[in-house]
Coordinates of C-alpha atoms in Angstrom, one line a residue:
F1078 CA 101.2 105.1 183.9
F1079 CA 102.7 101.7 184.8
V1080 CA 106.2 103.2 185.2
Y1081 CA 105.1 105.9 187.6
Y1082 CA 102.5 104.0 189.6
G1083 CA 103.7 100.4 189.1
L1084 CA 107.4 100.7 189.7
G1085 CA 106.7 102.9 192.8
Q1086 CA 105.1 99.9 194.5
L1087 CA 108.3 97.8 194.3
T1088 CA 110.5 98.2 197.4
L1089 CA 113.5 97.2 195.3
V1090 CA 113.0 100.3 193.2
Q1091 CA 112.2 102.5 196.2
H1092 CA 115.7 101.7 197.7
S1093 CA 117.6 102.0 194.4
I1094 CA 119.5 104.9 193.0
L1095 CA 116.8 105.4 190.4
W1096 CA 114.1 106.3 193.0
P1097 CA 114.8 110.1 193.0
I1098 CA 114.1 110.1 189.3
L1099 CA 111.2 107.6 189.3
K1100 CA 109.3 109.3 192.1
N1101 CA 108.9 112.4 190.1
P1102 CA 106.0 112.2 187.6
L1103 CA 107.5 114.6 185.1
Y1104 CA 110.7 112.6 184.8
C1105 CA 108.7 109.4 184.5
G1106 CA 106.7 110.9 181.7
I1107 CA 109.7 112.2 179.9
I1108 CA 111.5 108.8 180.2
V1109 CA 108.4 106.9 178.9
L1110 CA 107.8 109.3 176.0
A1111 CA 111.4 109.4 175.0
N1112 CA 111.7 105.6 175.1
N1113 CA 108.6 105.2 173.0
S1114 CA 109.9 107.7 170.5
M1115 CA 113.4 106.1 170.4
A1116 CA 111.9 102.7 169.7
Y1117 CA 109.9 104.1 166.8
V1118 CA 112.8 106.1 165.3
S1119 CA 115.2 103.1 165.7
N1120 CA 112.7 100.9 163.9
L1121 CA 112.5 103.5 161.1
L1122 CA 116.2 103.7 160.8
T1123 CA 116.6 100.0 160.7
G1124 CA 114.1 99.8 157.9
I1125 CA 115.7 102.7 156.0
M1126 CA 119.2 101.3 156.4
N1127 CA 118.0 97.9 155.0
K1128 CA 116.5 99.7 151.9
I1129 CA 119.8 101.3 150.8
P1130 CA 120.4 100.1 147.3
Q1131 CA 123.1 97.5 147.2
N1132 CA 124.7 99.1 144.1
Q1133 CA 125.5 102.2 146.1
I1134 CA 127.3 100.1 148.8
N1135 CA 129.1 98.0 146.1
A1136 CA 130.2 101.2 144.4
A1137 CA 131.5 102.6 147.6
T1138 CA 133.4 99.4 148.4
N1139 CA 134.9 99.3 144.9
A1140 CA 135.9 103.0 145.3
G1141 CA 137.9 101.9 148.4
L1142 CA 135.8 103.4 151.1
S1143 CA 136.1 101.9 154.6
H1144 CA 132.9 100.8 156.5
R1145 CA 133.1 104.0 158.5
Q1146 CA 133.5 106.2 155.4
Q1147 CA 130.6 104.3 153.7
F1148 CA 128.4 105.0 156.8
I1149 CA 129.3 108.7 156.8
W1150 CA 129.2 109.5 153.1
I1151 CA 126.7 107.0 151.7
K1152 CA 124.4 105.5 154.4
L1153 CA 123.9 108.4 156.8
P1154 CA 122.9 111.0 154.1
Y1155 CA 120.6 108.5 152.5
A1156 CA 118.9 107.6 155.8
L1157 CA 118.5 111.2 157.0
K1158 CA 117.0 112.2 153.7
R1159 CA 114.3 109.5 154.0
L1160 CA 113.9 109.8 157.8
M1161 CA 112.8 113.5 157.8
P1162 CA 109.1 113.1 156.9
Y1163 CA 108.6 110.2 159.4
Y1164 CA 110.5 112.1 162.1
Q1165 CA 108.4 115.2 161.6
N1166 CA 105.3 113.0 162.1
E1167 CA 106.9 111.5 165.2
M1168 CA 107.4 114.9 166.7
V1169 CA 103.7 115.7 166.2
I1170 CA 102.7 112.4 167.7
L1171 CA 105.1 113.1 170.7
L1172 CA 103.5 116.5 171.2
K1173 CA 100.0 114.9 171.2
S1174 CA 101.2 112.1 173.5
S1175 CA 102.4 114.6 176.0
S1176 CA 98.8 115.2 177.1
L1177 CA 98.8 111.6 178.4
M1178 CA 101.1 112.7 181.1
S1179 CA 98.1 114.3 182.9
T1180 CA 97.2 110.8 184.0
I1181 CA 100.2 110.7 186.3
T1182 CA 99.5 114.2 187.7
V1183 CA 101.8 116.2 185.4
L1184 CA 100.1 119.5 184.7
E1185 CA 100.5 120.2 181.0
L1186 CA 98.4 122.2 178.4
T1187 CA 95.3 119.9 178.4
G1188 CA 95.4 119.6 182.2
S1189 CA 95.7 123.4 182.6
I1190 CA 92.8 123.9 180.2
N1191 CA 90.7 121.4 182.2
Q1192 CA 91.4 123.4 185.4
I1193 CA 90.4 126.7 183.7
V1194 CA 87.2 125.1 182.3
S1195 CA 86.3 123.8 185.8
L1196 CA 86.6 127.3 187.2
Q1197 CA 85.0 129.3 184.4
F1198 CA 82.6 126.8 182.6
H1199 CA 83.5 128.2 179.1
N1200 CA 84.2 124.8 177.6
L1201 CA 84.2 125.6 173.9
L1202 CA 86.2 128.8 174.2
W1203 CA 89.0 127.2 176.2
Y1204 CA 89.2 124.0 174.3
C1205 CA 89.4 126.1 171.1
V1206 CA 92.2 128.1 172.7
S1207 CA 94.0 124.8 173.5
A1208 CA 93.6 123.5 170.0
L1209 CA 95.0 126.8 168.6
I1210 CA 98.0 126.6 170.9
Y1211 CA 98.6 123.0 169.7
V1212 CA 98.4 124.2 166.1
I1213 CA 100.8 127.0 166.7
I1214 CA 103.3 124.7 168.4
N1215 CA 103.0 122.3 165.4
L1216 CA 103.5 125.1 162.9
I1217 CA 106.6 126.3 164.8
M1218 CA 108.0 122.7 164.9
H1219 CA 107.3 122.4 161.1
K1220 CA 109.1 125.6 160.4
I1221 CA 112.1 124.5 162.5
M1222 CA 112.2 121.2 160.7
L1223 CA 112.1 122.9 157.3
R1224 CA 114.8 125.4 158.2
Y1225 CA 117.3 123.1 159.8
W1226 CA 116.7 119.8 158.0
R1227 CA 116.5 121.2 154.5
P1228 CA 120.3 121.2 154.0
V1229 CA 120.3 117.5 154.7
T1230 CA 118.0 116.7 151.8
F1231 CA 120.3 117.2 148.9

């Protein structure tokens, strides 16, 4: 909300090279949701990397692995294995947060359902259809995560 409506008020932003991106509500919404998700995931990764057992790092150092090899063979698989449940939850939260983009005039599923309800006045029916669509999207995301991220969890 503040990125789209707030930054658009600043003449410095209106005359910058970022203005073609920031004047579009869809791009602003994507930027804000992506930044929010990146902040959460980077915080998760920091916590996971700090929880790597020290004996694994010591064993890798004693085996003669460089810092890059330690990251690729020890730290990254450990972090990805522990990140998956949290990342799957973040994807669901991101999907639910996308409905907030309707506050900056981006027409998404909830906004579309609201328009249909205002025309047909079948509130319960269309909101149940909306909930069913969200459940189907979540199930598809869950199946994709299980299929493509299962090889990571060894």
